[in-house]
Amino acid sequence: MYSYESSKTLFERAQQSIPGGVNSPVRAFKSVGGVPLFIKKAKGAYLYDADDNPYIDYIASWGPMILGHAYEPVVDAICDRARYSTSFGAPTELEIEMAELIRSMAPNIDLIRMVSSGTEACMSALRLARGFTGRNKFIKFEGCYHGHADAFLVKAGSGVATFNIQTVPGVTAAIANDTLTCAYNDLDAVRQLVAENKGEVAAIIVEPVAGNMGCILPQPGFLEGLRNICDEENMVLIFDEVMTGFRLALGGAQEKLGVNADLVTYGKVIGAGMPVGAFGGRREIMECIAPLGNVYQAGTLSGNPIAMIAGYTLLKALKERPSLLKELDEKTLYLKAGLEKVLNEWGQAYTINHLGSMISVHFSERPVTDFASAAACDIERFKKCFHAMLKRGIYLPPSAYESWFLNNALTYEDLDKTIGMMAESLKEV
Ligand code: KE4
C-alpha cells in the first residue's frame, strides 16, 4: 500500500505560499479528490513521488514527454547549451534551425513565430486572425481548451470544465461577447453562427482532435466542413495543435487528417518539456505580425536558446526515426485492446475514444462526441477508477476531461501491468 505522507506534508506547506498549492489548477486533484502527488523525479515512463512511490505515467507532463522523461539527448543538449548563457534576447542561428525543422515536418507553415506557451500561441493566432480580417468575433467549440487567454475562457475544456466554471470572473462581458460557441462536431450550428454574425467572424479555432474533454475525434467531414465554411466566408481557420502537433504524425493533425488550416498553434512536444509554444501558417497572414505588420506580439524569452535546443533535439529525433511515432501508435492500440478486454469482462457501460497515441476511457452508455456527452458520463465512477489505479501505481490524468498521453518509453510489460491493474480497479468502482 502506497504511503503519501511526504506529498501530504508538502501539499500543506505549498498551500501557504502558492494558490491551491499548485502552479496550474489541473494538478490539484481537486476534481478527483485526495492529495496531489508531489513528484521528485522521473525517468522513461516512470514517475517517482516524494515518498519514492513509482508510477507508470500516462500524463507525460500533459503531452511533452513523448519519448519518455529525461530523454538523454534532450538532457545532454540542455546541459551543453546552458553553459553558453540561458538567454540573449537577440536572434540566434538556433531559432532559424528550429523554424526550418518545423517547416520541414509540418505542412502549410510558410512562417512561424516562437512563443513560450500554448496559451501565448493561441492568443497570438487569434489576434493575428482579427488583425488580418478586421473582424472581431470568432468561433470556438464547447469543451475545447486553447489556454487561459480571456477570449478562450468561454465554455472551455480542461480545468475550466473539470471545475465546472461556467463564467470565469475577470473575463469581461465585452470580451466574452465576441466569443461565439457551439458543440464540437456540429457543422449546422457553425453555419448558423456564421449566418447570424455575417461578415463579423474573423476565425474558427478548433482542436482538430479534441483532448480537453477527454479525447474526442472529429466526425467524418467535420474538419473539411470547417475548411469550406472558412473559404466561403473569408474566415481564418486555426488548428490548435498544442496537443496533436508532432504527436499524431510528424505533420500533426494536418497530415494525419488531411485538412490544412490557415494558422496552426503548437506547444507541449515542441518544447520537450521546456516552455515553448509557436504559431505559424500562411505567409500573407503571418506577414501581418510585427515587425513586418502592425499586429503586435512579443516575448522576452521567445525562442530562448535552452528551450529551442530541447525542442529541436526532440523534434529532430522524431523526424530522423519516424518509426518512433509508429511504435507509440502500436502501443496505444495494444493498450486499447487490453483495456477493452477487461472492461468487457467487467460488463458495465464504457466507451474508449482513441486516435494515434491519444486515448481516453469514458464510463458512458453512449458515444462521446462532444462536451455534452462527455459531461454526461459517470464522472464519479471515473474518480473511483482514478484512485484505484493510482494506488496500484498507474498515474492517469486527474480529470475525466483530459486525454491520456502515452510516451514511447512505455514497454509492453508496462502496458500489461496497466491492463491488469485496470482489471483489479474495476472491481472497486
Ligand atoms: P499552455 O499554455 O498550458 O502551454 O497550453 C494551453 C493549451 C492550448 N491548447 C490546447 C489544445 C491545450 O491542451 C493546452 C493546454 N493543455 C492543458 C491540459 N489539457 C495543460 C495542463 C494545464 O493546464 O496545466
Coordinates of C-alpha atoms and ligand atoms in Angstrom, one line a residue:
M1 CA 0.0 0.0 0.0
Y2 CA 1.4 3.4 -1.0
S3 CA 2.2 5.9 1.7
Y4 CA 1.6 9.5 0.6
E5 CA 2.9 11.1 3.8
S6 CA 5.5 13.3 2.1
S7 CA 3.1 14.6 -0.5
K8 CA 0.6 15.4 2.2
T9 CA 3.2 17.4 4.1
L10 CA 4.4 19.2 1.0
F11 CA 0.8 19.9 -0.1
E12 CA 0.1 21.6 3.3
R13 CA 3.3 23.6 3.1
A14 CA 2.7 24.5 -0.6
Q15 CA -0.7 26.0 0.2
Q16 CA 0.9 28.5 2.5
S17 CA 2.7 30.2 -0.5
I18 CA 1.0 29.1 -3.7
P19 CA -2.7 29.4 -4.5
G20 CA -4.2 25.9 -4.0
G21 CA -0.6 24.6 -3.6
V22 CA -0.1 24.3 -7.3
N23 CA 1.1 26.4 -10.2
S24 CA -1.6 25.0 -12.5
P25 CA -5.1 24.1 -11.3
V26 CA -5.4 20.7 -13.0
R27 CA -2.6 19.4 -10.9
A28 CA -4.5 19.9 -7.7
F29 CA -6.5 16.7 -7.8
K30 CA -9.5 18.9 -6.9
S31 CA -11.9 17.2 -9.2
V32 CA -10.9 13.6 -8.2
G33 CA -10.2 14.4 -4.5
G34 CA -7.3 13.4 -2.4
V35 CA -3.8 14.8 -2.1
P36 CA -1.9 15.7 -5.3
L37 CA 1.3 13.8 -5.7
F38 CA 4.4 15.8 -5.4
I39 CA 6.9 14.4 -7.9
K40 CA 10.5 14.1 -7.0
K41 CA 11.9 12.7 -10.3
A42 CA 11.1 10.8 -13.4
K43 CA 12.9 8.6 -16.0
G44 CA 11.4 7.0 -19.1
A45 CA 7.8 6.0 -18.4
Y46 CA 8.1 6.2 -14.7
L47 CA 7.4 9.0 -12.2
Y48 CA 8.6 8.8 -8.5
D49 CA 6.7 10.8 -5.9
A50 CA 8.1 12.4 -2.8
D51 CA 7.7 9.1 -1.0
D52 CA 9.6 7.3 -3.7
N53 CA 6.5 5.5 -4.9
P54 CA 6.9 4.6 -8.6
Y55 CA 4.1 5.2 -11.1
I56 CA 3.6 4.4 -14.8
D57 CA 3.0 7.8 -16.2
Y58 CA 0.0 8.4 -18.6
I59 CA 0.2 12.2 -18.4
A60 CA 3.7 12.8 -19.7
S61 CA 3.6 16.3 -18.4
W62 CA 0.2 16.7 -20.4
G63 CA 1.9 15.7 -23.6
P64 CA 5.5 17.0 -24.0
M65 CA 7.4 13.9 -22.8
I66 CA 6.5 11.8 -25.9
L67 CA 9.8 9.9 -25.8
G68 CA 9.7 9.5 -22.0
H69 CA 11.1 11.5 -19.1
A70 CA 14.8 12.6 -19.0
Y71 CA 15.3 11.6 -22.7
E72 CA 19.1 11.7 -22.7
P73 CA 19.7 13.5 -26.0
V74 CA 17.5 16.4 -24.7
V75 CA 19.0 16.4 -21.2
D76 CA 22.5 16.5 -22.7
A77 CA 21.6 19.2 -25.2
I78 CA 20.2 21.4 -22.4
C79 CA 23.2 20.9 -20.2
D80 CA 25.6 21.7 -23.0
R81 CA 23.8 24.8 -24.2
A82 CA 23.2 26.3 -20.7
R83 CA 26.9 26.9 -20.2
Y84 CA 26.8 29.5 -23.0
S85 CA 24.1 31.5 -21.2
T86 CA 20.4 30.8 -20.9
S87 CA 19.1 33.8 -22.8
F88 CA 20.3 36.6 -25.0
G89 CA 17.2 38.5 -26.1
A90 CA 18.7 38.6 -29.5
P91 CA 18.3 36.4 -32.7
T92 CA 20.2 33.2 -32.9
E93 CA 21.0 30.7 -35.6
L94 CA 19.3 28.0 -33.5
E95 CA 15.9 29.8 -33.9
I96 CA 16.4 29.6 -37.7
E97 CA 17.2 25.9 -37.5
M98 CA 14.2 25.3 -35.3
A99 CA 11.9 27.2 -37.7
E100 CA 13.3 25.3 -40.7
L101 CA 13.0 22.0 -39.0
I102 CA 9.3 22.6 -38.1
R103 CA 8.6 23.8 -41.7
S104 CA 10.2 20.5 -43.0
M105 CA 7.9 18.4 -40.8
A106 CA 4.6 20.2 -40.7
P107 CA 2.7 21.1 -43.9
N108 CA 1.4 24.5 -44.8
I109 CA 3.7 26.5 -42.5
D110 CA 5.2 29.4 -44.5
L111 CA 6.3 31.4 -41.5
I112 CA 6.4 30.5 -37.8
R113 CA 6.8 32.6 -34.6
M114 CA 8.1 31.1 -31.4
V115 CA 6.4 32.0 -28.0
S116 CA 6.6 30.5 -24.5
S117 CA 3.4 28.6 -24.1
G118 CA 0.4 27.2 -25.9
T119 CA -1.7 30.0 -24.4
E120 CA 0.5 32.6 -26.0
A121 CA 0.4 30.8 -29.3
C122 CA -3.4 30.6 -29.4
M123 CA -3.8 34.1 -28.0
S124 CA -1.4 35.5 -30.7
A125 CA -3.0 33.5 -33.5
L126 CA -6.4 34.9 -32.6
R127 CA -5.2 38.5 -32.5
L128 CA -3.5 37.9 -35.9
A129 CA -6.7 36.5 -37.4
R130 CA -8.6 39.5 -36.1
G131 CA -5.9 41.9 -37.4
F132 CA -5.8 40.2 -40.8
T133 CA -9.6 40.2 -41.4
G134 CA -10.5 43.3 -39.5
R135 CA -13.3 41.4 -37.8
N136 CA -13.8 40.9 -34.0
K137 CA -15.8 37.7 -33.4
F138 CA -14.5 34.1 -33.5
I139 CA -16.0 30.7 -33.0
K140 CA -14.7 28.1 -30.6
F141 CA -16.2 24.8 -29.5
E142 CA -17.6 23.9 -26.1
G143 CA -15.1 21.8 -24.2
C144 CA -12.2 22.8 -26.3
Y145 CA -9.4 24.5 -24.4
H146 CA -7.0 26.9 -26.0
G147 CA -5.2 28.2 -22.9
H148 CA -6.3 30.8 -20.4
A149 CA -6.4 34.0 -22.5
D150 CA -9.6 35.8 -21.7
A151 CA -11.3 35.2 -25.0
F152 CA -11.0 31.5 -24.8
L153 CA -12.4 31.1 -21.2
V154 CA -15.9 30.7 -22.5
K155 CA -17.3 27.2 -22.2
A156 CA -13.7 25.9 -22.2
G157 CA -12.5 22.4 -21.5
S158 CA -9.6 21.1 -19.4
G159 CA -9.6 22.6 -15.9
V160 CA -12.4 25.0 -16.7
A161 CA -14.7 22.0 -17.4
T162 CA -13.1 20.0 -14.6
F163 CA -14.0 22.6 -12.0
N164 CA -17.4 23.3 -13.8
I165 CA -16.6 27.0 -14.0
Q166 CA -19.5 28.5 -16.0
T167 CA -18.3 32.1 -16.1
V168 CA -14.7 32.9 -15.3
P169 CA -14.6 36.0 -13.1
G170 CA -12.4 38.7 -14.6
V171 CA -13.4 37.8 -18.2
T172 CA -15.5 40.9 -19.1
A173 CA -18.7 40.6 -21.0
A174 CA -17.2 42.8 -23.6
I175 CA -14.6 40.2 -24.3
A176 CA -16.9 37.2 -23.9
N177 CA -19.4 38.7 -26.3
D178 CA -17.0 38.3 -29.2
T179 CA -16.6 34.6 -28.4
L180 CA -19.2 32.5 -30.2
T181 CA -19.5 28.9 -29.1
C182 CA -21.3 25.7 -30.3
A183 CA -21.0 22.0 -29.9
Y184 CA -17.9 20.2 -31.3
N185 CA -18.8 18.2 -34.5
D186 CA -21.9 20.3 -35.1
L187 CA -21.4 21.9 -38.5
D188 CA -25.0 23.1 -38.7
A189 CA -24.5 25.1 -35.5
V190 CA -21.4 26.7 -37.0
R191 CA -23.2 27.6 -40.2
Q192 CA -26.0 29.2 -38.1
L193 CA -23.5 31.2 -36.0
V194 CA -21.8 32.5 -39.2
A195 CA -25.2 33.4 -40.7
E196 CA -26.2 35.3 -37.5
N197 CA -23.0 37.2 -37.5
K198 CA -22.5 37.7 -41.2
G199 CA -19.2 39.4 -42.1
E200 CA -18.2 39.7 -38.4
V201 CA -16.4 36.4 -37.7
A202 CA -12.7 36.5 -38.0
A203 CA -11.8 32.9 -37.3
I204 CA -12.8 29.5 -36.2
I205 CA -10.3 27.9 -33.7
V206 CA -10.6 24.2 -33.2
E207 CA -8.7 21.3 -31.6
P208 CA -8.6 19.0 -34.7
V209 CA -8.7 16.1 -32.3
A210 CA -10.1 17.4 -29.0
G211 CA -8.1 16.4 -25.9
N212 CA -9.6 18.7 -23.2
M213 CA -12.9 16.9 -22.7
G214 CA -11.3 13.5 -22.8
C215 CA -10.2 12.5 -26.3
I216 CA -12.9 13.3 -28.8
L217 CA -12.5 12.7 -32.6
P218 CA -13.8 14.9 -35.4
Q219 CA -16.7 13.1 -37.1
P220 CA -16.1 12.4 -40.8
G221 CA -16.5 15.7 -42.7
F222 CA -16.3 18.0 -39.7
L223 CA -12.9 19.5 -40.3
E224 CA -13.5 19.5 -44.0
G225 CA -16.7 21.4 -43.4
L226 CA -14.9 24.0 -41.3
R227 CA -12.4 24.4 -44.1
N228 CA -15.2 25.0 -46.6
I229 CA -17.0 27.5 -44.4
C230 CA -13.8 29.5 -43.8
D231 CA -13.1 29.5 -47.5
E232 CA -16.7 30.7 -48.3
E233 CA -16.7 33.3 -45.6
N234 CA -13.1 34.5 -45.9
M235 CA -12.5 33.5 -42.3
V236 CA -9.2 32.2 -40.8
L237 CA -9.2 28.5 -39.8
I238 CA -6.9 28.0 -36.8
F239 CA -6.0 24.5 -35.8
D240 CA -4.9 24.4 -32.2
E241 CA -2.3 21.6 -32.4
V242 CA -0.8 22.2 -29.0
M243 CA -1.7 18.6 -28.1
T244 CA -1.8 16.9 -31.5
G245 CA 1.2 18.6 -33.1
F246 CA 4.2 16.2 -33.6
R247 CA 2.2 13.5 -31.8
L248 CA -0.5 12.4 -34.2
A249 CA 2.1 12.5 -37.0
L250 CA 5.3 14.4 -37.8
G251 CA 3.0 16.9 -39.5
G252 CA 0.4 16.7 -36.8
A253 CA -3.3 16.6 -37.4
Q254 CA -3.0 18.4 -40.7
E255 CA -1.0 15.5 -42.0
K256 CA -2.9 12.8 -40.2
L257 CA -6.4 14.0 -41.1
G258 CA -5.6 15.7 -44.5
V259 CA -7.0 19.1 -43.8
N260 CA -5.0 22.2 -43.9
A261 CA -5.6 25.2 -41.6
D262 CA -4.6 28.8 -42.3
L263 CA -2.8 29.1 -38.9
V264 CA -1.6 26.4 -36.6
T265 CA -0.6 26.7 -33.0
Y266 CA 1.9 24.4 -31.2
G267 CA 3.1 23.7 -27.7
K268 CA 4.0 20.7 -25.5
V269 CA 6.0 18.3 -27.6
I270 CA 7.6 21.3 -29.5
G271 CA 9.5 22.2 -26.3
A272 CA 10.3 18.7 -25.0
G273 CA 9.2 19.9 -21.5
M274 CA 10.7 23.4 -21.8
P275 CA 8.4 26.4 -22.1
V276 CA 7.7 26.7 -25.8
G277 CA 4.7 27.5 -28.0
A278 CA 4.5 28.6 -31.6
F279 CA 2.1 29.8 -34.2
G280 CA 2.6 29.7 -37.9
G281 CA 0.8 29.3 -41.3
R282 CA 0.1 31.2 -44.5
R283 CA 2.6 33.8 -45.4
E284 CA 0.0 36.5 -46.2
I285 CA -1.4 36.2 -42.8
M286 CA 1.9 35.8 -40.8
E287 CA 3.3 38.9 -42.6
C288 CA 0.8 41.0 -40.6
I289 CA 2.8 40.2 -37.4
A290 CA 5.2 42.8 -36.1
P291 CA 7.8 43.9 -37.1
L292 CA 6.5 43.2 -40.6
G293 CA 3.0 44.3 -39.9
N294 CA 1.2 46.1 -37.1
V295 CA -0.3 43.1 -35.2
Y296 CA 1.9 43.4 -32.2
Q297 CA 3.2 40.3 -30.4
A298 CA 6.4 39.9 -28.4
G299 CA 8.2 37.9 -25.7
T300 CA 11.4 38.3 -23.7
L301 CA 12.1 34.6 -23.8
S302 CA 10.6 33.7 -27.1
G303 CA 13.0 31.5 -29.0
N304 CA 15.0 31.0 -25.8
P305 CA 18.2 29.0 -26.7
I306 CA 17.7 26.4 -23.9
A307 CA 14.0 25.9 -24.9
M308 CA 14.9 25.8 -28.5
I309 CA 17.7 23.2 -28.2
A310 CA 15.4 21.0 -26.1
G311 CA 12.6 21.2 -28.6
Y312 CA 14.9 21.0 -31.6
T313 CA 16.6 17.8 -30.3
L314 CA 13.3 16.1 -29.6
L315 CA 11.7 17.0 -33.0
K316 CA 14.9 16.0 -34.8
A317 CA 14.8 12.6 -33.1
L318 CA 11.2 12.2 -34.2
K319 CA 11.9 13.2 -37.8
E320 CA 15.0 11.0 -38.1
R321 CA 13.2 8.0 -36.7
P322 CA 9.5 8.1 -37.9
S323 CA 9.2 4.6 -36.5
L324 CA 9.0 6.1 -33.0
L325 CA 5.5 7.5 -33.6
K326 CA 4.5 4.3 -35.3
E327 CA 5.7 2.3 -32.3
L328 CA 3.8 4.6 -30.0
D329 CA 0.6 4.2 -32.0
E330 CA 1.0 0.4 -31.9
K331 CA 1.5 0.5 -28.1
T332 CA -1.7 2.6 -27.8
L333 CA -3.6 0.1 -29.9
Y334 CA -2.3 -2.7 -27.7
L335 CA -3.3 -0.8 -24.6
K336 CA -6.7 -0.1 -26.0
A337 CA -7.3 -3.8 -26.9
G338 CA -6.3 -4.8 -23.4
L339 CA -8.5 -2.3 -21.7
E340 CA -11.4 -3.3 -23.9
K341 CA -11.0 -6.9 -22.9
V342 CA -11.0 -6.2 -19.2
L343 CA -13.8 -3.6 -19.5
N344 CA -15.9 -6.1 -21.4
E345 CA -15.3 -8.7 -18.7
W346 CA -16.4 -6.1 -16.2
G347 CA -19.6 -5.8 -18.1
Q348 CA -20.8 -2.3 -17.5
A349 CA -21.1 0.8 -19.8
Y350 CA -17.9 2.3 -21.1
T351 CA -16.5 3.8 -24.3
I352 CA -13.0 4.3 -25.4
N353 CA -12.0 7.2 -27.8
H354 CA -8.7 7.0 -29.4
L355 CA -6.5 8.2 -32.3
G356 CA -2.8 7.7 -32.6
S357 CA -1.4 7.9 -29.1
M358 CA -4.3 9.9 -27.7
I359 CA -6.8 7.9 -25.8
S360 CA -9.5 8.2 -23.1
V361 CA -11.8 5.9 -21.2
H362 CA -15.4 7.2 -20.6
F363 CA -17.9 5.5 -18.4
S364 CA -20.8 6.1 -20.7
E365 CA -23.6 4.1 -22.4
R366 CA -23.4 6.3 -25.5
P367 CA -20.7 7.6 -27.8
V368 CA -18.8 10.6 -26.5
T369 CA -18.7 13.1 -29.4
D370 CA -18.9 16.5 -27.8
F371 CA -18.8 18.2 -24.4
A372 CA -22.4 17.4 -23.5
S373 CA -21.9 13.7 -23.9
A374 CA -18.5 13.9 -22.1
A375 CA -20.2 15.7 -19.2
A376 CA -23.0 13.1 -19.2
C377 CA -20.5 10.3 -18.4
D378 CA -20.3 8.7 -14.9
I379 CA -17.7 11.2 -13.5
E380 CA -18.0 9.7 -10.0
R381 CA -17.0 6.3 -11.4
F382 CA -14.1 7.9 -13.2
K383 CA -12.9 9.4 -9.9
K384 CA -13.0 6.0 -8.2
C385 CA -11.2 4.4 -11.1
F386 CA -8.5 7.2 -11.0
H387 CA -7.7 6.5 -7.3
A388 CA -7.9 2.7 -7.7
M389 CA -5.4 2.9 -10.4
L390 CA -3.2 5.4 -8.6
K391 CA -2.8 3.2 -5.5
R392 CA -1.8 0.4 -7.9
G393 CA 0.9 2.6 -9.4
I394 CA -0.8 3.9 -12.5
Y395 CA -0.9 7.7 -12.9
L396 CA -3.8 8.8 -15.1
P397 CA -4.8 12.4 -15.7
P398 CA -6.8 13.5 -12.6
S399 CA -9.8 14.5 -14.6
A400 CA -12.5 12.9 -16.8
Y401 CA -12.0 15.9 -19.1
E402 CA -8.4 15.1 -20.2
S403 CA -6.9 12.8 -22.7
W404 CA -4.3 10.2 -21.7
F405 CA -0.9 10.7 -23.2
L406 CA 1.3 7.7 -24.0
N407 CA 5.1 8.0 -24.3
N408 CA 7.4 5.8 -26.2
A409 CA 9.4 4.7 -23.2
L410 CA 6.4 2.6 -22.1
T411 CA 7.2 -1.1 -22.6
Y412 CA 4.7 -3.8 -23.3
E413 CA 5.3 -5.1 -19.8
D414 CA 4.2 -1.6 -18.5
L415 CA 1.1 -1.9 -20.7
D416 CA 0.3 -5.3 -19.5
K417 CA 0.6 -4.1 -15.9
T418 CA -1.7 -1.2 -16.7
I419 CA -4.3 -3.5 -18.2
G420 CA -4.0 -5.9 -15.2
M421 CA -4.4 -3.0 -12.7
M422 CA -7.4 -1.8 -14.6
A423 CA -9.0 -5.2 -14.2
E424 CA -8.4 -5.1 -10.5
S425 CA -9.5 -1.5 -10.2
L426 CA -12.8 -2.1 -11.9
K427 CA -13.8 -4.5 -9.1
E428 CA -14.0 -1.5 -6.7
V429 CA -15.5 1.2 -8.9
Ligands
KE4_1 P1 -0.3 26.0 -22.2 O1 -0.5 27.5 -22.1 O2 -0.8 25.3 -21.0 O3 1.1 25.6 -22.6 O4 -1.2 25.5 -23.4 C1 -2.6 25.8 -23.4 C2 -3.3 24.8 -24.3 C3 -3.7 25.2 -25.6 N1 -4.3 24.3 -26.4 C4 -4.5 23.0 -26.1 C5 -5.2 22.1 -27.0 C6 -4.1 22.6 -24.8 O5 -4.4 21.3 -24.4 C7 -3.5 23.4 -23.9 C8 -3.1 23.0 -22.5 N2 -3.5 21.7 -22.1 C9 -3.7 21.5 -20.7 C10 -4.1 20.1 -20.4 N3 -5.3 19.7 -21.0 C11 -2.4 21.9 -19.9 C12 -2.4 21.4 -18.5 C13 -2.5 22.6 -17.5 O6 -3.4 23.4 -17.7 O7 -1.7 22.6 -16.5

